PDB file of C-alpha atoms in Angstrom:
ATOM      1  CA  MET B   1     132.608 148.055 -44.348  1.00 46.00           C
ATOM      2  CA  LEU B   2     134.685 147.340 -41.704  1.00 39.00           C
ATOM      3  CA  ARG B   3     137.943 147.383 -43.752  1.00 41.00           C
ATOM      4  CA  ARG B   4     136.845 150.375 -45.042  1.00 40.00           C
ATOM      5  CA  VAL B   5     136.222 151.849 -41.732  1.00 34.00           C
ATOM      6  CA  ALA B   6     140.132 150.618 -41.149  1.00 32.00           C
ATOM      7  CA  VAL B   7     141.336 152.002 -44.275  1.00 33.00           C
ATOM      8  CA  ALA B   8     140.389 155.183 -43.365  1.00 32.00           C
ATOM      9  CA  VAL B   9     141.341 155.583 -39.943  1.00 32.00           C
ATOM     10  CA  LEU B  10     144.779 154.534 -41.498  1.00 30.00           C
ATOM     11  CA  VAL B  11     144.799 157.707 -43.989  1.00 32.00           C
ATOM     12  CA  LEU B  12     144.051 160.160 -41.891  1.00 30.00           C
ATOM     13  CA  LEU B  13     146.097 158.665 -39.278  1.00 30.00           C
ATOM     14  CA  ILE B  14     148.667 159.129 -42.082  1.00 30.00           C
ATOM     15  CA  ASN B  15     147.181 162.580 -43.237  1.00 33.00           C
ATOM     16  CA  SER B  16     146.899 164.007 -39.391  1.00 31.00           C
ATOM     17  CA  SER B  17     150.976 162.777 -38.724  1.00 34.00           C
ATOM     18  CA  PHE B  18     151.766 164.669 -42.094  1.00 34.00           C
ATOM     19  CA  PHE B  19     149.762 168.015 -41.898  1.00 34.00           C
ATOM     20  CA  ALA B  20     150.678 168.444 -37.812  1.00 37.00           C
ATOM     21  CA  GLN B  21     154.439 168.120 -39.934  1.00 40.00           C
ATOM     22  CA  GLU B  22     153.920 170.933 -41.526  1.00 44.00           C
ATOM     23  CA  THR B  23     151.973 173.406 -39.641  1.00 44.00           C
ATOM     24  CA  GLN B  24     154.681 172.784 -36.956  1.00 47.00           C
ATOM     25  CA  PRO B  25     158.068 175.321 -37.331  1.00 48.00           C
ATOM     26  CA  PRO B  26     161.001 172.579 -36.575  1.00 53.00           C
ATOM     27  CA  SER B  27     162.933 173.431 -33.032  1.00 60.00           C
ATOM     28  CA  GLY B  28     166.142 174.797 -33.325  1.00 78.00           C
ATOM     29  CA  ILE B  29     168.089 177.480 -34.967  1.00 85.00           C
ATOM     30  CA  MET B  30     167.027 178.178 -38.935  1.00 84.00           C
ATOM     31  CA  LYS B  31     168.171 179.122 -42.027  1.00 87.00           C
ATOM     32  CA  VAL B  32     166.546 181.306 -44.534  1.00 88.00           C
ATOM     33  CA  CYS B  33     165.547 179.421 -47.318  1.00 84.00           C
ATOM     34  CA  SER B  34     167.338 179.272 -50.515  1.00 87.00           C
ATOM     35  CA  ALA B  35     168.922 177.072 -53.741  1.00 87.00           C
ATOM     36  CA  LYS B  36     171.930 176.065 -51.411  1.00 87.00           C
ATOM     37  CA  ASN B  37     169.547 176.512 -48.467  1.00 83.00           C
ATOM     38  CA  PRO B  38     166.334 173.548 -48.825  1.00 86.00           C
ATOM     39  CA  PRO B  39     164.133 172.301 -46.628  1.00 84.00           C
ATOM     40  CA  PRO B  40     163.771 172.585 -43.502  1.00 84.00           C
ATOM     41  CA  CYS B  41     164.178 176.880 -43.848  1.00 86.00           C
ATOM     42  CA  ALA B  42     162.790 179.626 -42.707  1.00 90.00           C
ATOM     43  CA  ASP B  43     160.924 180.802 -45.475  1.00 90.00           C
ATOM     44  CA  THR B  44     160.258 184.227 -44.277  1.00 93.00           C
ATOM     45  CA  ALA B  45     163.725 185.537 -43.645  1.00 94.00           C
ATOM     46  CA  PRO B  46     164.096 188.418 -40.813  1.00 96.00           C
ATOM     47  CA  ARG B  47     163.789 191.855 -41.716  1.00 96.00           C
ATOM     48  CA  LEU B  48     165.760 194.792 -40.657  1.00 96.00           C
ATOM     49  CA  ILE B  49     162.846 197.516 -39.064  1.00 97.00           C
ATOM     50  CA  HIS B  50     165.651 199.153 -37.229  1.00 97.00           C
ATOM     51  CA  TYR B  51     169.908 200.371 -37.374  1.00 94.00           C
ATOM     52  CA  VAL B  52     171.244 201.722 -35.002  1.00 94.00           C
ATOM     53  CA  ASP B  53     175.028 203.039 -36.408  1.00 92.00           C
ATOM     54  CA  PRO B  54     178.387 201.495 -34.959  1.00 94.00           C
ATOM     55  CA  LYS B  55     180.363 204.184 -32.780  1.00 94.00           C
ATOM     56  CA  TYR B  56     184.078 204.760 -34.323  1.00 94.00           C
ATOM     57  CA  SER B  57     186.294 203.526 -31.532  1.00 93.00           C
ATOM     58  CA  ASP B  58     189.474 206.792 -30.687  1.00 93.00           C
ATOM     59  CA  GLU B  59     192.169 204.783 -32.509  1.00 94.00           C
ATOM     60  CA  ALA B  60     189.824 204.322 -35.453  1.00 94.00           C
ATOM     61  CA  ARG B  61     188.842 207.786 -36.415  1.00 93.00           C
ATOM     62  CA  LYS B  62     192.523 208.936 -35.971  1.00 94.00           C
ATOM     63  CA  LEU B  63     193.484 206.068 -38.328  1.00 94.00           C
ATOM     64  CA  LYS B  64     190.485 207.037 -40.354  1.00 94.00           C
ATOM     65  CA  ILE B  65     189.525 203.537 -40.840  1.00 95.00           C
ATOM     66  CA  ARG B  66     186.439 202.697 -42.849  1.00 94.00           C
ATOM     67  CA  GLY B  67     185.035 199.394 -44.091  1.00 96.00           C
ATOM     68  CA  ASN B  68     182.336 196.456 -43.267  1.00 96.00           C
ATOM     69  CA  VAL B  69     182.463 194.037 -40.098  1.00 97.00           C
ATOM     70  CA  LEU B  70     181.152 190.907 -40.943  1.00 97.00           C
ATOM     71  CA  LEU B  71     178.576 189.663 -38.451  1.00 97.00           C
ATOM     72  CA  TYR B  72     176.931 186.165 -37.478  1.00 97.00           C
ATOM     73  CA  LEU B  73     173.999 186.725 -35.528  1.00 97.00           C
ATOM     74  CA  VAL B  74     171.150 184.353 -34.714  1.00 96.00           C
ATOM     75  CA  VAL B  75     167.509 186.483 -35.060  1.00 96.00           C
ATOM     76  CA  GLY B  76     164.939 185.760 -32.031  1.00 95.00           C
ATOM     77  CA  THR B  77     161.423 185.046 -32.225  1.00 95.00           C
ATOM     78  CA  ASP B  78     161.959 188.766 -30.079  1.00 96.00           C
ATOM     79  CA  GLY B  79     163.484 190.061 -33.078  1.00 96.00           C
ATOM     80  CA  ARG B  80     166.653 190.747 -31.608  1.00 97.00           C
ATOM     81  CA  ALA B  81     170.046 189.988 -32.518  1.00 97.00           C
ATOM     82  CA  HIS B  82     171.815 186.737 -30.109  1.00 96.00           C
ATOM     83  CA  ASP B  83     174.613 184.866 -30.437  1.00 95.00           C
ATOM     84  CA  VAL B  84     176.267 187.839 -31.988  1.00 97.00           C
ATOM     85  CA  ARG B  85     179.918 186.781 -33.499  1.00 97.00           C
ATOM     86  CA  VAL B  86     182.599 189.085 -35.852  1.00 98.00           C
ATOM     87  CA  ILE B  87     183.358 186.342 -38.367  1.00 97.00           C
ATOM     88  CA  SER B  88     185.478 189.358 -40.514  1.00 96.00           C
ATOM     89  CA  GLY B  89     186.596 192.445 -38.994  1.00 96.00           C
ATOM     90  CA  LEU B  90     188.476 195.530 -39.333  1.00 96.00           C
ATOM     91  CA  GLY B  91     190.193 195.551 -36.018  1.00 94.00           C
ATOM     92  CA  HIS B  92     191.281 199.325 -34.027  1.00 95.00           C
ATOM     93  CA  GLY B  93     187.697 198.307 -31.611  1.00 95.00           C
ATOM     94  CA  LEU B  94     185.934 198.826 -34.255  1.00 96.00           C
ATOM     95  CA  ASP B  95     184.790 195.130 -34.090  1.00 97.00           C
ATOM     96  CA  GLN B  96     183.616 195.651 -30.949  1.00 97.00           C
ATOM     97  CA  GLU B  97     181.453 198.698 -31.601  1.00 97.00           C
ATOM     98  CA  ALA B  98     179.598 196.657 -33.979  1.00 97.00           C
ATOM     99  CA  VAL B  99     178.830 193.839 -32.219  1.00 97.00           C
ATOM    100  CA  LYS B 100     177.853 196.687 -29.826  1.00 97.00           C
ATOM    101  CA  ALA B 101     175.849 197.894 -32.828  1.00 97.00           C
ATOM    102  CA  ALA B 102     174.448 194.914 -33.878  1.00 97.00           C
ATOM    103  CA  GLU B 103     172.923 193.764 -29.728  1.00 97.00           C
ATOM    104  CA  LYS B 104     170.466 196.598 -30.600  1.00 97.00           C
ATOM    105  CA  TRP B 105     169.341 195.959 -34.307  1.00 97.00           C
ATOM    106  CA  LYS B 106     165.912 195.511 -34.097  1.00 97.00           C
ATOM    107  CA  PHE B 107     164.287 192.701 -36.717  1.00 97.00           C
ATOM    108  CA  THR B 108     160.537 191.406 -37.832  1.00 96.00           C
ATOM    109  CA  PRO B 109     161.526 187.603 -37.463  1.00 96.00           C
ATOM    110  CA  GLY B 110     161.758 185.088 -39.487  1.00 95.00           C
ATOM    111  CA  THR B 111     159.160 182.869 -39.561  1.00 94.00           C
ATOM    112  CA  VAL B 112     157.561 178.870 -40.854  1.00 93.00           C
ATOM    113  CA  HIS B 113     154.450 178.360 -41.844  1.00 92.00           C
ATOM    114  CA  GLY B 114     153.993 181.850 -40.126  1.00 92.00           C
ATOM    115  CA  THR B 115     155.319 180.958 -37.142  1.00 93.00           C
ATOM    116  CA  PRO B 116     158.109 183.583 -35.541  1.00 95.00           C
ATOM    117  CA  VAL B 117     161.165 181.039 -35.549  1.00 94.00           C
ATOM    118  CA  PRO B 118     165.314 181.595 -34.782  1.00 96.00           C
ATOM    119  CA  VAL B 119     166.711 182.563 -37.809  1.00 95.00           C
ATOM    120  CA  GLN B 120     170.918 182.645 -37.804  1.00 95.00           C
ATOM    121  CA  LEU B 121     171.826 185.132 -40.643  1.00 93.00           C
ATOM    122  CA  ASN B 122     174.634 187.048 -41.663  1.00 95.00           C
ATOM    123  CA  ALA B 123     175.070 191.190 -41.728  1.00 94.00           C
ATOM    124  CA  GLU B 124     177.305 193.979 -42.448  1.00 95.00           C
ATOM    125  CA  ALA B 125     178.140 197.033 -39.386  1.00 94.00           C
ATOM    126  CA  THR B 126     179.822 199.626 -42.069  1.00 94.00           C
ATOM    127  CA  PHE B 127     181.826 201.982 -40.265  1.00 94.00           C
ATOM    128  CA  ARG B 128     182.207 205.674 -42.697  1.00 90.00           C
ATOM    129  CA  ILE B 129     184.217 208.435 -42.518  1.00 82.00           C
ATOM    130  CA  TYR B 130     182.910 212.358 -43.925  1.00 74.00           C
TER     131      TYR B 130
END
């Protein structure tokens, strides 16, 4: 009888620690789960809900430059873009304008097991002249 109780307690402890690991999101910045990015990762990606168009610099408008600025950013648990950096830019002041615009974007945060977590991602700011 005592042996069965000890085994039951051991199983309960193992299951409890496993459950705690499964339900608590990992700390730190996550990436979104994909074939190339296995767990630990965010099971739900951030979703853009408010996009602010970047403004043209005077120089870029005169030169009629158009295209995309590729940005790295971290979507925080608050749904805001943090640590915004240019990966691939257009120059002529457009890179700085892309960063300013991205800092105004609003997202639903990424989650792990329903809990919001910071998630890193790449995004584009598009510049078009009509």
